[in-house]
Amino acid sequence: MKTRRDFIKSTAMIGAGLSILKPSLSFAETQPKKVKLGIIGVGLRGQSHLSLIMKRNDVELVAICDVQQRMMHMSMEMIDKMKYPMPQMFLDGPYGYRKLLEIEDLDAVIIATPWEWHKIMCVDAMKAKKYTACEVITGMTVEECWELVKTSEETGIPMMMLENVCYRRDVMAVLNMVRQNVFGELIHLQGGYQHDLRGVKFNDGITAYNSGVEFGENSFSEAQWRTAHSVTRNGDLYPTHGIGPLAMMTNINRGNRFTKLVSYASKSRGLHEYIVNKGGANHPNAKVNFKLGDVITTMIQTHNGETILLQHDTNLPRPYSLGFRVQGTNGLWMDINKSIYIEGISPQHQWEDAKPWLEKYDSPRWRQDGDKTIDAGHDGMDWFVINDFIEAVKSRTKPPQDVYDAVTWSAITPLSELSLQQGGCSVDFPDFTNGKWSERRN
Amino acid sequence: MKTRRDFIKSTAMIGAGLSILKPSLSFAETQPKKVKLGIIGVGLRGQSHLSLIMKRNDVELVAICDVQQRMMHMSMEMIDKMKYPMPQMFLDGPYGYRKLLEIEDLDAVIIATPWEWHKIMCVDAMKAKKYTACEVITGMTVEECWELVKTSEETGIPMMMLENVCYRRDVMAVLNMVRQNVFGELIHLQGGYQHDLRGVKFNDGITAYNSGVEFGENSFSEAQWRTAHSVTRNGDLYPTHGIGPLAMMTNINRGNRFTKLVSYASKSRGLHEYIVNKGGANHPNAKVNFKLGDVITTMIQTHNGETILLQHDTNLPRPYSLGFRVQGTNGLWMDINKSIYIEGISPQHQWEDAKPWLEKYDSPRWRQDGDKTIDAGHDGMDWFVINDFIEAVKSRTKPPQDVYDAVTWSAITPLSELSLQQGGCSVDFPDFTNGKWSERRN
């Protein structure tokens, strides 16, 4: 457990190191097309981005920022190992990132911090005129979502939420099939986040995963902040991996929009049982009441008449599955059984192995760039999502996922919480585009 | 198309035949333990029951009844072919079944008629003191459900809805696993009716399946009556195959109960497209507006905190799947990928083939009686459901599915319709047991 005194000490220490570690600006000056990038938050997720960024020859990493010495040191080691020019480093408390944003010729930032910091950091970054990429969950409340939209509109600065599952190879192949009308008119879609996170929500304070039953200040990495949401909130806390791809397929904010949703929550058992089984019934955390239901199910209605089912299931022992289903008037794909059926093409009225279909409709982008993704996280999806952001910065164009997508997907969380608070009532979906959804096109 | 005049003519014709075909009562008198049974409704489903019944040596089929000459003739042919003693036959219009119920020594009836006739026929049968089995959907409205409960309570006559999926071999193995706590405490369950019924909802008036685009009076068998529900109603029209097994696993009406549900409906496209594609855009039925959404999704909350997801998907091209998922604190089963994962037993944190599990926990009843089911419909499930009814009649005990189950499962339809009419509001579930659910046990 770090004390406040330790924190001040470590901040000061890194602060003293800044002048030594500051990179030469001439590096960027000689290669004017390189994107000057900063990373706010170099925890484990930020380090994954760091690793990708250092491999790109069209980006110059000029600064990184965090609130924890340990994460900064881990990042420095990575940078050293890559023999990458050491960027400026900001370890100066929660608002230290604002100093990073003061770097005048910084083009863009990637934000990979706890959810509760995303909104203010995105707002500050856009106000500082930096292209803004942010890890998923951009807006913890509907009000935060609106603030992000208004800031992006007022500053003219694009904001992209880094929803990587939109770039999953099978998902992109299926999107390709959707665009080519293989499924016919879309009718019903499913997705979600079904991922046993118990070993992420708790650890021993030293090793990030599967190492103990601590969370909050006694823990390390995500367990420090993410688990608290399971204590105090009940709703679909992590909707974007499921909804992002489905929203793209159904043209949400581009001729279609979500009109309402409703959520149900099962009882909460998984996290408590995990603590008792691994830490014993007398462990202090065995007294914690977790508000988050183990399985949250959410139904969404779209303007164009599709229904979308989302599931959030992170507290129970289960194999990982995003549970995709894309169903139209001609047939459907499901990922859980890796199968497709298309009427008139599938030889029999039964499931076919999806593989030949996914190969046939493999995204041209994967065919072209697939080999670049080999070292990237999450089966290569991360390379694509970062690449699309960097390309948008380079060309000063809008990224393919924009601020409206970011908040529309993120708003599912507070809306599902509201639906549950109201006993399972349907909740109207705000139109963050203020009517522009009907004119916008892919 | 049959005219009313044809109908009267055919009724009279069979009426004239009755005295010849009436079976000798002495058959039953010499074997007093045989259950004297009548079948009301010998359409294709009733004929399937007829076939099973004739093979049993503990039942004497004493009467059959229908409103259609064609169905009566088909049944007579089956009976002839089996060299089974010809039962009394009632072909005397919609209320002809009441004459069947007047047979004094009749012990029991099986009702296999259109949904809209189930309630009145069950009520009449119970009032006539006949053990009553009825095909699924017993109660089209909440009021009908209550009437069935009150009639059963007042007459003391059990009523069993013939929900056969409760007897599916894998379902019974999973129920066995639930009872032995393999899944731990149940958290979330899924099921439904995902069955491409387009070839059932429409035909050419001669052949029952996949033969045309007619429904109503120009069609044959189920299309005559079932399809009309897709024209005028929007909701989960066929919930019992999915909910029956899940209700048994979660002890509904036996220490647990459904407290509320909410439904969403997708747009309606499948039936119209089917007509246009098979019958042409100028076919009169291409003008029909089908109210039933192609995919209806319903969430149910239980008193004990489980959530249940039900899906109804009968208008689109798709492989058959009831979509079962049974998930508890230890792991889960899904039927779509034929997989199970149980923490601490499954060798890795990934799906295992369900087969060895289902064999290990195979129901003792299937082990004992599985060979008797070989000729029975729906992979043998039908033998079990009929057998349980007949055994209850023989022992004058309550069948394992009782009137409370029948109406609780059936009421999902009108409640989901109401939820949709109210724009996706949650609707409270009536307690048909009037509080007895908390005391009743398996």
PDB file of C-alpha atoms in Angstrom, chain A residues 185-188 190 194 196 198 260-267 269 273 294-295 297 299-301 304-307 309 311 313 316-319 325 327-332 336-337 341 343 349-351 423-424 426, chain B residues 185-188 190 194 196 198 260-267 269 273 294-295 297 299-301 304-307 309 311 313 316-319 325 327-332 336-337 341 343 349-351 423-424 426:
ATOM      1  CA  GLU A 185     -32.155  -6.804 -43.925  1.00  0.00           C
ATOM      2  CA  LEU A 186     -30.844  -6.955 -40.374  1.00  0.00           C
ATOM      3  CA  ILE A 187     -33.422  -7.947 -37.766  1.00  0.00           C
ATOM      4  CA  HIS A 188     -31.753  -8.934 -34.509  1.00  0.00           C
ATOM      5  CA  GLN A 190     -26.504  -9.898 -29.987  1.00  0.00           C
ATOM      6  CA  GLN A 194     -18.840 -12.359 -21.057  1.00  0.00           C
ATOM      7  CA  ASP A 196     -14.501 -14.031 -16.134  1.00  0.00           C
ATOM      8  CA  ARG A 198     -12.555 -12.296 -11.061  1.00  0.00           C
ATOM      9  CA  LYS A 260     -34.562   2.860 -25.828  1.00  0.00           C
ATOM     10  CA  LEU A 261     -33.176   0.128 -23.637  1.00  0.00           C
ATOM     11  CA  VAL A 262     -34.116  -1.974 -20.648  1.00  0.00           C
ATOM     12  CA  SER A 263     -31.908  -4.020 -18.319  1.00  0.00           C
ATOM     13  CA  TYR A 264     -32.412  -6.877 -15.889  1.00  0.00           C
ATOM     14  CA  ALA A 265     -29.831  -7.984 -13.337  1.00  0.00           C
ATOM     15  CA  SER A 266     -29.384 -11.376 -11.740  1.00  0.00           C
ATOM     16  CA  LYS A 267     -28.417 -11.737  -8.122  1.00  0.00           C
ATOM     17  CA  ARG A 269     -22.899 -14.068  -5.954  1.00  0.00           C
ATOM     18  CA  GLU A 273     -17.822 -16.472  -3.451  1.00  0.00           C
ATOM     19  CA  ASP A 294     -23.501 -11.385 -11.956  1.00  0.00           C
ATOM     20  CA  VAL A 295     -25.328 -11.353 -15.283  1.00  0.00           C
ATOM     21  CA  THR A 297     -29.013  -8.479 -19.705  1.00  0.00           C
ATOM     22  CA  MET A 299     -32.306  -5.114 -24.706  1.00  0.00           C
ATOM     23  CA  ILE A 300     -31.965  -2.179 -27.065  1.00  0.00           C
ATOM     24  CA  GLN A 301     -34.448  -0.999 -29.678  1.00  0.00           C
ATOM     25  CA  ASN A 304     -35.006   1.144 -37.872  1.00  0.00           C
ATOM     26  CA  GLY A 305     -36.628  -1.714 -35.996  1.00  0.00           C
ATOM     27  CA  GLU A 306     -33.733  -3.975 -35.116  1.00  0.00           C
ATOM     28  CA  THR A 307     -33.455  -5.381 -31.611  1.00  0.00           C
ATOM     29  CA  LEU A 309     -29.340  -7.954 -26.958  1.00  0.00           C
ATOM     30  CA  GLN A 311     -24.979  -9.279 -21.950  1.00  0.00           C
ATOM     31  CA  ASP A 313     -21.179 -11.388 -17.328  1.00  0.00           C
ATOM     32  CA  LEU A 316     -18.635 -16.005 -12.721  1.00  0.00           C
ATOM     33  CA  PRO A 317     -16.385 -18.825 -13.876  1.00  0.00           C
ATOM     34  CA  ARG A 318     -16.978 -19.099 -17.597  1.00  0.00           C
ATOM     35  CA  PRO A 319     -15.045 -19.279 -20.850  1.00  0.00           C
ATOM     36  CA  ARG A 325     -25.133 -12.969 -33.292  1.00  0.00           C
ATOM     37  CA  GLN A 327     -29.345 -12.079 -37.932  1.00  0.00           C
ATOM     38  CA  GLY A 328     -31.168 -10.835 -40.987  1.00  0.00           C
ATOM     39  CA  THR A 329     -33.909 -11.897 -43.332  1.00  0.00           C
ATOM     40  CA  ASN A 330     -31.529 -14.270 -45.170  1.00  0.00           C
ATOM     41  CA  GLY A 331     -29.809 -15.971 -42.268  1.00  0.00           C
ATOM     42  CA  LEU A 332     -27.446 -15.477 -39.360  1.00  0.00           C
ATOM     43  CA  ILE A 336     -20.371 -19.118 -29.950  1.00  0.00           C
ATOM     44  CA  ASN A 337     -20.821 -22.099 -32.267  1.00  0.00           C
ATOM     45  CA  TYR A 341     -26.592 -20.215 -42.093  1.00  0.00           C
ATOM     46  CA  GLU A 343     -30.870 -19.473 -46.946  1.00  0.00           C
ATOM     47  CA  HIS A 349     -31.259 -26.132 -43.525  1.00  0.00           C
ATOM     48  CA  GLN A 350     -28.599 -26.400 -40.829  1.00  0.00           C
ATOM     49  CA  TRP A 351     -25.520 -24.645 -39.503  1.00  0.00           C
ATOM     50  CA  GLY A 423     -37.306  -1.646 -11.600  1.00  0.00           C
ATOM     51  CA  GLY A 424     -36.736  -2.701 -15.196  1.00  0.00           C
ATOM     52  CA  SER A 426     -37.394   1.054 -20.566  1.00  0.00           C
TER      53      SER A 426
ATOM     54  CA  GLU B 185     -26.356 -21.707  -7.233  1.00  0.00           C
ATOM     55  CA  LEU B 186     -28.229 -20.877 -10.432  1.00  0.00           C
ATOM     56  CA  ILE B 187     -27.780 -17.300 -11.651  1.00  0.00           C
ATOM     57  CA  HIS B 188     -28.936 -16.960 -15.244  1.00  0.00           C
ATOM     58  CA  GLN B 190     -31.759 -18.912 -21.342  1.00  0.00           C
ATOM     59  CA  GLN B 194     -36.043 -20.499 -32.455  1.00  0.00           C
ATOM     60  CA  ASP B 196     -38.183 -21.491 -38.801  1.00  0.00           C
ATOM     61  CA  ARG B 198     -42.528 -20.359 -42.325  1.00  0.00           C
ATOM     62  CA  LYS B 260     -41.897  -9.733 -13.704  1.00  0.00           C
ATOM     63  CA  LEU B 261     -41.007  -9.746 -17.372  1.00  0.00           C
ATOM     64  CA  VAL B 262     -40.315  -7.344 -20.197  1.00  0.00           C
ATOM     65  CA  SER B 263     -40.314  -7.953 -23.962  1.00  0.00           C
ATOM     66  CA  TYR B 264     -38.855  -6.245 -27.006  1.00  0.00           C
ATOM     67  CA  ALA B 265     -39.857  -7.032 -30.581  1.00  0.00           C
ATOM     68  CA  SER B 266     -37.867  -6.589 -33.754  1.00  0.00           C
ATOM     69  CA  LYS B 267     -39.499  -5.414 -36.948  1.00  0.00           C
ATOM     70  CA  ARG B 269     -40.196  -8.909 -42.240  1.00  0.00           C
ATOM     71  CA  GLU B 273     -40.840 -11.845 -47.605  1.00  0.00           C
ATOM     72  CA  ASP B 294     -39.549 -11.628 -36.252  1.00  0.00           C
ATOM     73  CA  VAL B 295     -37.529 -11.914 -33.066  1.00  0.00           C
ATOM     74  CA  THR B 297     -36.828 -11.183 -26.715  1.00  0.00           C
ATOM     75  CA  MET B 299     -36.393 -11.112 -19.858  1.00  0.00           C
ATOM     76  CA  ILE B 300     -37.902 -12.655 -16.750  1.00  0.00           C
ATOM     77  CA  GLN B 301     -36.947 -11.969 -13.147  1.00  0.00           C
ATOM     78  CA  ASN B 304     -34.888 -15.936  -5.933  1.00  0.00           C
ATOM     79  CA  GLY B 305     -32.847 -13.587  -8.078  1.00  0.00           C
ATOM     80  CA  GLU B 306     -32.216 -15.564 -11.235  1.00  0.00           C
ATOM     81  CA  THR B 307     -32.704 -13.900 -14.601  1.00  0.00           C
ATOM     82  CA  LEU B 309     -33.892 -14.850 -21.148  1.00  0.00           C
ATOM     83  CA  GLN B 311     -36.366 -15.823 -27.378  1.00  0.00           C
ATOM     84  CA  ASP B 313     -37.836 -16.510 -33.511  1.00  0.00           C
ATOM     85  CA  LEU B 316     -36.813 -16.176 -40.420  1.00  0.00           C
ATOM     86  CA  PRO B 317     -34.612 -18.737 -42.159  1.00  0.00           C
ATOM     87  CA  ARG B 318     -32.535 -20.272 -39.400  1.00  0.00           C
ATOM     88  CA  PRO B 319     -31.488 -23.660 -38.063  1.00  0.00           C
ATOM     89  CA  ARG B 325     -28.109 -21.885 -21.284  1.00  0.00           C
ATOM     90  CA  GLN B 327     -25.481 -20.882 -15.617  1.00  0.00           C
ATOM     91  CA  GLY B 328     -24.602 -20.979 -11.970  1.00  0.00           C
ATOM     92  CA  THR B 329     -21.815 -19.976  -9.639  1.00  0.00           C
ATOM     93  CA  ASN B 330     -19.728 -22.993 -10.694  1.00  0.00           C
ATOM     94  CA  GLY B 331     -20.131 -22.873 -14.462  1.00  0.00           C
ATOM     95  CA  LEU B 332     -22.566 -23.288 -17.304  1.00  0.00           C
ATOM     96  CA  ILE B 336     -25.905 -24.140 -29.142  1.00  0.00           C
ATOM     97  CA  ASN B 337     -22.221 -25.063 -28.916  1.00  0.00           C
ATOM     98  CA  TYR B 341     -17.624 -25.540 -18.334  1.00  0.00           C
ATOM     99  CA  GLU B 343     -14.754 -24.581 -12.574  1.00  0.00           C
ATOM    100  CA  HIS B 349     -10.588 -22.484 -18.431  1.00  0.00           C
ATOM    101  CA  GLN B 350     -12.389 -23.239 -21.682  1.00  0.00           C
ATOM    102  CA  TRP B 351     -15.405 -25.076 -23.053  1.00  0.00           C
ATOM    103  CA  GLY B 423     -43.683   0.236 -24.998  1.00  0.00           C
ATOM    104  CA  GLY B 424     -41.356  -2.195 -23.262  1.00  0.00           C
ATOM    105  CA  SER B 426     -41.890  -4.518 -17.137  1.00  0.00           C
TER     106      SER B 426
END
